[in-house]
Amino acid sequence: AAEMARIFRLDDKFPANMKDMMLKADAIIALAENNPDKAANLFLQVVDIERENNQSIIDSKVLTSSLDHNIKLDSFENELLENRLAINELNWAAIEDKERISDLRLTLFLVLAIVLFAIVLVLLHSRKTLKERAQTDYLTGLANRGYTFQKGQKIIEKAIRKGHCASVIIFDIDNFKAINDTYGHHIGDLAIKAAAKRARSWLKKEDLVGRIGGEEFLIILDNTNLDDAFTISDRLRNGIAAQSFQFEDVNVEFTISLGV
């Protein structure tokens, strides 16, 4: 209002005889400049001018009633403005609440998604672990008897179907009972683990090696003919016989017998 009043004061298009309008503009500017006394005086001058202009038409009682009405109307408009401001504040609060609820829903969704993803990972890992345990020999870490026969059968059937060679090697530790009787079952278990580890190290990664009995092992060689299987058997037999095994404070030498 003060800005428009200043523009009005500087605009020379308005007639110079509009004294009451000029006074009203000055009063608004005075209010904006925090000078209520000056503003009040200017408004009183406006009232005087209007009273003089309308004295022939209305009497002082009507003018007083009109002023009272204007005061009440201004008070009502102020209350209405306050109510509108309160309603706007409530609307903004409702919008903020909706945004917070939306953020909370998004957060809950993300948390739920992360939890479900973690559960899926745990289940997949558990399934993989259980499957590996079901297929693995507890002592040697090689394939157990059931998985060796199952996987070996598939390798043989695939070789027959494609017309490829496949070979099977079975071996066990010689005089294993003597090892158990001489050094105890603990050393016997260590001898089985050592034989399994050395056999695994002499074979390719894709070759299947499994423990099918106490000290008995089975090897399935895909795409390997009989001559190559004999060569692998000799290498494995010589590799185990060439070096003794040190188990704790016990030095043990043993050999293996193989069938191809």
Coordinates of C-alpha atoms in Angstrom, one line a residue:
A1 CA 0.0 0.0 0.0
A2 CA 2.8 2.4 0.9
E3 CA 4.6 1.6 -2.5
M4 CA 1.4 2.4 -4.4
A5 CA 0.9 5.5 -2.3
R6 CA 4.4 6.8 -3.2
I7 CA 3.7 6.0 -6.9
F8 CA 0.4 8.0 -6.6
R9 CA 2.2 11.0 -5.1
L10 CA 4.7 11.1 -7.9
D11 CA 2.1 10.7 -10.6
D12 CA 1.2 14.2 -12.0
K13 CA -1.7 12.8 -14.0
F14 CA -4.0 13.1 -11.0
P15 CA -5.8 16.5 -10.5
A16 CA -4.1 18.8 -8.0
N17 CA -7.5 19.4 -6.2
M18 CA -7.6 15.8 -5.0
K19 CA -6.4 16.9 -1.6
D20 CA -8.1 14.2 0.3
M21 CA -6.5 11.5 -1.8
M22 CA -3.1 13.1 -1.3
L23 CA -3.6 13.2 2.4
K24 CA -4.6 9.5 2.4
A25 CA -1.5 8.6 0.4
D26 CA 0.6 10.6 2.9
A27 CA -1.0 8.9 5.8
I28 CA -0.3 5.4 4.3
I29 CA 3.3 6.4 3.8
A30 CA 3.5 7.7 7.4
L31 CA 2.2 4.4 8.7
A32 CA 4.8 2.5 6.6
E33 CA 7.5 4.8 8.0
N34 CA 6.3 3.9 11.5
N35 CA 4.9 7.3 12.2
P36 CA 1.3 6.6 13.5
D37 CA 0.8 10.1 15.0
K38 CA 1.4 11.8 11.6
A39 CA -0.8 9.2 9.9
A40 CA -3.6 9.8 12.4
N41 CA -3.4 13.6 11.9
L42 CA -3.5 13.2 8.2
F43 CA -6.5 10.9 8.4
L44 CA -8.2 13.4 10.6
Q45 CA -7.6 16.1 8.0
V46 CA -9.2 13.7 5.4
V47 CA -12.2 13.3 7.7
D48 CA -12.5 17.1 8.1
I49 CA -12.4 17.6 4.3
E50 CA -15.0 14.9 3.7
R51 CA -17.2 16.4 6.5
E52 CA -16.9 19.8 5.0
N53 CA -17.7 18.5 1.5
N54 CA -20.7 16.5 2.7
Q55 CA -22.0 18.9 5.4
S56 CA -24.8 20.0 3.2
I57 CA -25.9 16.4 2.6
I58 CA -25.5 14.6 5.8
D59 CA -25.4 15.7 9.4
S60 CA -22.7 14.9 11.9
K61 CA -24.6 11.9 13.4
V62 CA -24.7 10.1 10.1
L63 CA -21.1 10.8 9.5
T64 CA -20.2 9.4 13.0
S65 CA -22.3 6.3 12.3
S66 CA -20.6 5.8 9.0
L67 CA -17.2 6.1 10.6
D68 CA -18.2 3.6 13.3
H69 CA -19.4 1.3 10.6
N70 CA -16.1 1.6 8.8
I71 CA -14.2 0.8 11.9
K72 CA -16.3 -2.3 12.5
L73 CA -15.9 -3.3 8.9
D74 CA -12.2 -2.9 9.2
S75 CA -12.2 -5.0 12.3
F76 CA -14.2 -7.7 10.6
E77 CA -11.9 -7.7 7.6
N78 CA -8.9 -8.0 10.0
E79 CA -10.5 -11.0 11.7
L80 CA -11.3 -12.5 8.3
L81 CA -7.7 -12.0 7.2
E82 CA -6.5 -13.7 10.4
N83 CA -8.8 -16.6 9.8
R84 CA -7.6 -17.0 6.2
L85 CA -4.0 -16.9 7.5
A86 CA -4.8 -19.6 10.0
I87 CA -6.5 -21.7 7.3
N88 CA -3.4 -21.3 5.1
E89 CA -1.1 -22.4 8.0
L90 CA -3.3 -25.5 8.5
N91 CA -3.1 -26.2 4.8
W92 CA 0.7 -25.9 4.8
A93 CA 0.8 -28.2 7.9
A94 CA -1.4 -30.7 6.1
I95 CA 0.9 -30.6 3.1
E96 CA 4.0 -31.1 5.3
D97 CA 2.3 -34.0 7.0
K98 CA 1.5 -35.6 3.7
E99 CA 5.2 -35.2 2.6
R100 CA 6.4 -36.7 5.9
I101 CA 4.0 -39.6 5.4
S102 CA 5.2 -40.1 1.9
D103 CA 8.8 -40.0 3.0
L104 CA 8.0 -42.5 5.8
R105 CA 6.3 -44.8 3.3
L106 CA 9.3 -44.6 1.0
T107 CA 11.7 -45.3 3.9
L108 CA 9.6 -48.3 5.0
F109 CA 9.5 -49.6 1.5
L110 CA 13.3 -49.3 1.1
V111 CA 13.9 -51.0 4.5
L112 CA 11.4 -53.8 3.6
A113 CA 13.1 -54.2 0.2
I114 CA 16.6 -54.4 1.9
V115 CA 15.3 -56.9 4.5
L116 CA 13.7 -59.1 1.9
F117 CA 16.9 -58.9 -0.3
A118 CA 19.0 -59.9 2.7
I119 CA 16.6 -62.8 3.5
V120 CA 16.9 -64.0 -0.1
L121 CA 20.7 -63.8 0.0
V122 CA 20.7 -65.7 3.3
L123 CA 18.3 -68.4 1.9
L124 CA 20.4 -68.7 -1.3
H125 CA 23.6 -68.9 0.7
S126 CA 22.0 -71.5 3.1
R127 CA 20.7 -73.5 0.1
K128 CA 24.1 -73.5 -1.5
T129 CA 25.8 -74.4 1.8
L130 CA 23.4 -77.2 2.5
K131 CA 23.8 -78.5 -1.1
E132 CA 27.6 -78.4 -0.8
R133 CA 27.4 -80.2 2.6
A134 CA 25.1 -82.9 1.1
Q135 CA 27.6 -83.5 -1.7
T136 CA 30.9 -83.2 0.2
D137 CA 32.7 -85.8 2.2
Y138 CA 33.2 -84.4 5.8
L139 CA 36.7 -85.7 6.2
T140 CA 38.5 -85.0 2.9
G141 CA 36.4 -82.2 1.4
L142 CA 36.1 -84.3 -1.8
A143 CA 32.8 -85.4 -3.3
N144 CA 31.0 -88.0 -1.1
R145 CA 29.9 -91.4 -2.2
G146 CA 26.4 -90.5 -3.3
Y147 CA 27.4 -87.4 -5.3
T148 CA 30.4 -89.2 -6.9
F149 CA 28.2 -92.0 -8.3
Q150 CA 25.5 -89.5 -9.3
K151 CA 27.8 -87.0 -11.1
G152 CA 30.0 -89.8 -12.4
Q153 CA 27.0 -91.5 -14.1
K154 CA 26.2 -88.2 -15.8
I155 CA 29.8 -87.9 -17.1
I156 CA 29.8 -91.4 -18.5
E157 CA 26.3 -91.0 -20.1
K158 CA 27.4 -87.7 -21.7
A159 CA 30.6 -89.3 -23.0
I160 CA 28.6 -92.2 -24.5
R161 CA 26.1 -89.8 -26.1
K162 CA 28.7 -87.7 -27.7
G163 CA 31.1 -90.5 -28.6
H164 CA 33.9 -89.3 -26.4
C165 CA 36.3 -91.3 -24.3
A166 CA 35.9 -91.5 -20.5
S167 CA 38.0 -93.3 -17.9
V168 CA 37.5 -94.4 -14.3
I169 CA 40.2 -94.9 -11.7
I170 CA 39.6 -96.5 -8.3
F171 CA 42.3 -96.6 -5.7
D172 CA 42.8 -97.2 -2.0
I173 CA 45.6 -96.9 0.5
D174 CA 47.7 -100.1 0.9
N175 CA 47.8 -101.7 4.3
F176 CA 45.6 -99.0 5.8
K177 CA 44.6 -101.2 8.7
A178 CA 48.3 -101.4 9.7
I179 CA 48.4 -97.6 9.8
N180 CA 45.4 -97.5 12.1
D181 CA 46.7 -100.3 14.3
T182 CA 50.2 -98.7 14.6
Y183 CA 49.5 -95.0 14.9
G184 CA 45.8 -94.9 15.8
H185 CA 42.7 -93.8 14.0
H186 CA 43.5 -90.1 14.2
I187 CA 46.7 -90.6 12.1
G188 CA 44.6 -92.9 9.8
D189 CA 42.2 -90.0 9.2
L190 CA 45.1 -87.7 8.5
A191 CA 46.5 -90.2 6.0
I192 CA 43.2 -90.3 4.2
K193 CA 43.0 -86.5 4.1
A194 CA 46.7 -86.3 2.8
A195 CA 46.0 -88.9 0.1
A196 CA 42.9 -87.0 -1.0
K197 CA 44.7 -83.7 -1.1
R198 CA 47.6 -85.1 -3.1
A199 CA 45.3 -86.8 -5.5
R200 CA 43.4 -83.6 -6.1
S201 CA 46.6 -81.7 -6.7
W202 CA 47.6 -84.1 -9.5
L203 CA 44.3 -83.9 -11.4
K204 CA 42.6 -81.2 -13.5
K205 CA 39.9 -79.0 -11.9
E206 CA 37.2 -80.5 -14.0
D207 CA 38.1 -84.1 -13.1
L208 CA 35.8 -85.7 -10.5
V209 CA 37.4 -87.1 -7.4
G210 CA 35.3 -88.7 -4.6
R211 CA 35.7 -90.7 -1.5
I212 CA 33.5 -93.8 -1.8
G213 CA 34.6 -95.8 1.3
G214 CA 36.9 -95.7 4.3
E215 CA 40.2 -95.3 2.4
E216 CA 38.8 -95.9 -1.1
F217 CA 38.6 -93.2 -3.8
L218 CA 37.0 -92.9 -7.2
I219 CA 38.2 -90.7 -10.1
I220 CA 36.1 -90.0 -13.2
L221 CA 38.1 -88.5 -16.1
D222 CA 36.0 -87.1 -18.9
N223 CA 37.4 -87.1 -22.5
T224 CA 40.3 -89.2 -21.4
N225 CA 41.3 -92.5 -23.1
L226 CA 42.7 -95.6 -21.5
D227 CA 46.4 -94.8 -22.2
D228 CA 46.1 -91.3 -20.7
A229 CA 44.3 -92.7 -17.7
F230 CA 47.1 -95.2 -17.1
T231 CA 49.6 -92.3 -17.3
I232 CA 47.6 -90.3 -14.8
S233 CA 47.4 -93.4 -12.5
D234 CA 51.2 -93.9 -12.6
R235 CA 51.8 -90.3 -11.9
L236 CA 49.4 -90.3 -8.9
R237 CA 50.8 -93.6 -7.5
N238 CA 54.4 -92.4 -7.8
G239 CA 53.6 -88.9 -6.4
I240 CA 52.1 -90.4 -3.2
A241 CA 54.9 -93.0 -2.8
A242 CA 57.7 -90.7 -3.5
Q243 CA 57.3 -88.5 -0.4
S244 CA 56.5 -89.4 3.2
F245 CA 53.8 -87.7 5.2
Q246 CA 54.5 -85.8 8.4
F247 CA 51.5 -85.9 10.8
E248 CA 52.2 -83.9 13.9
D249 CA 55.3 -85.7 15.3
V250 CA 54.7 -88.9 13.3
N251 CA 56.3 -89.6 10.0
V252 CA 54.3 -92.0 7.8
E253 CA 55.0 -93.6 4.5
F254 CA 52.3 -95.4 2.5
T255 CA 51.5 -96.3 -1.1
I256 CA 48.3 -96.7 -3.0
S257 CA 47.0 -99.4 -5.4
L258 CA 44.9 -98.3 -8.4
G259 CA 42.6 -99.9 -11.0
V260 CA 41.8 -98.3 -14.3

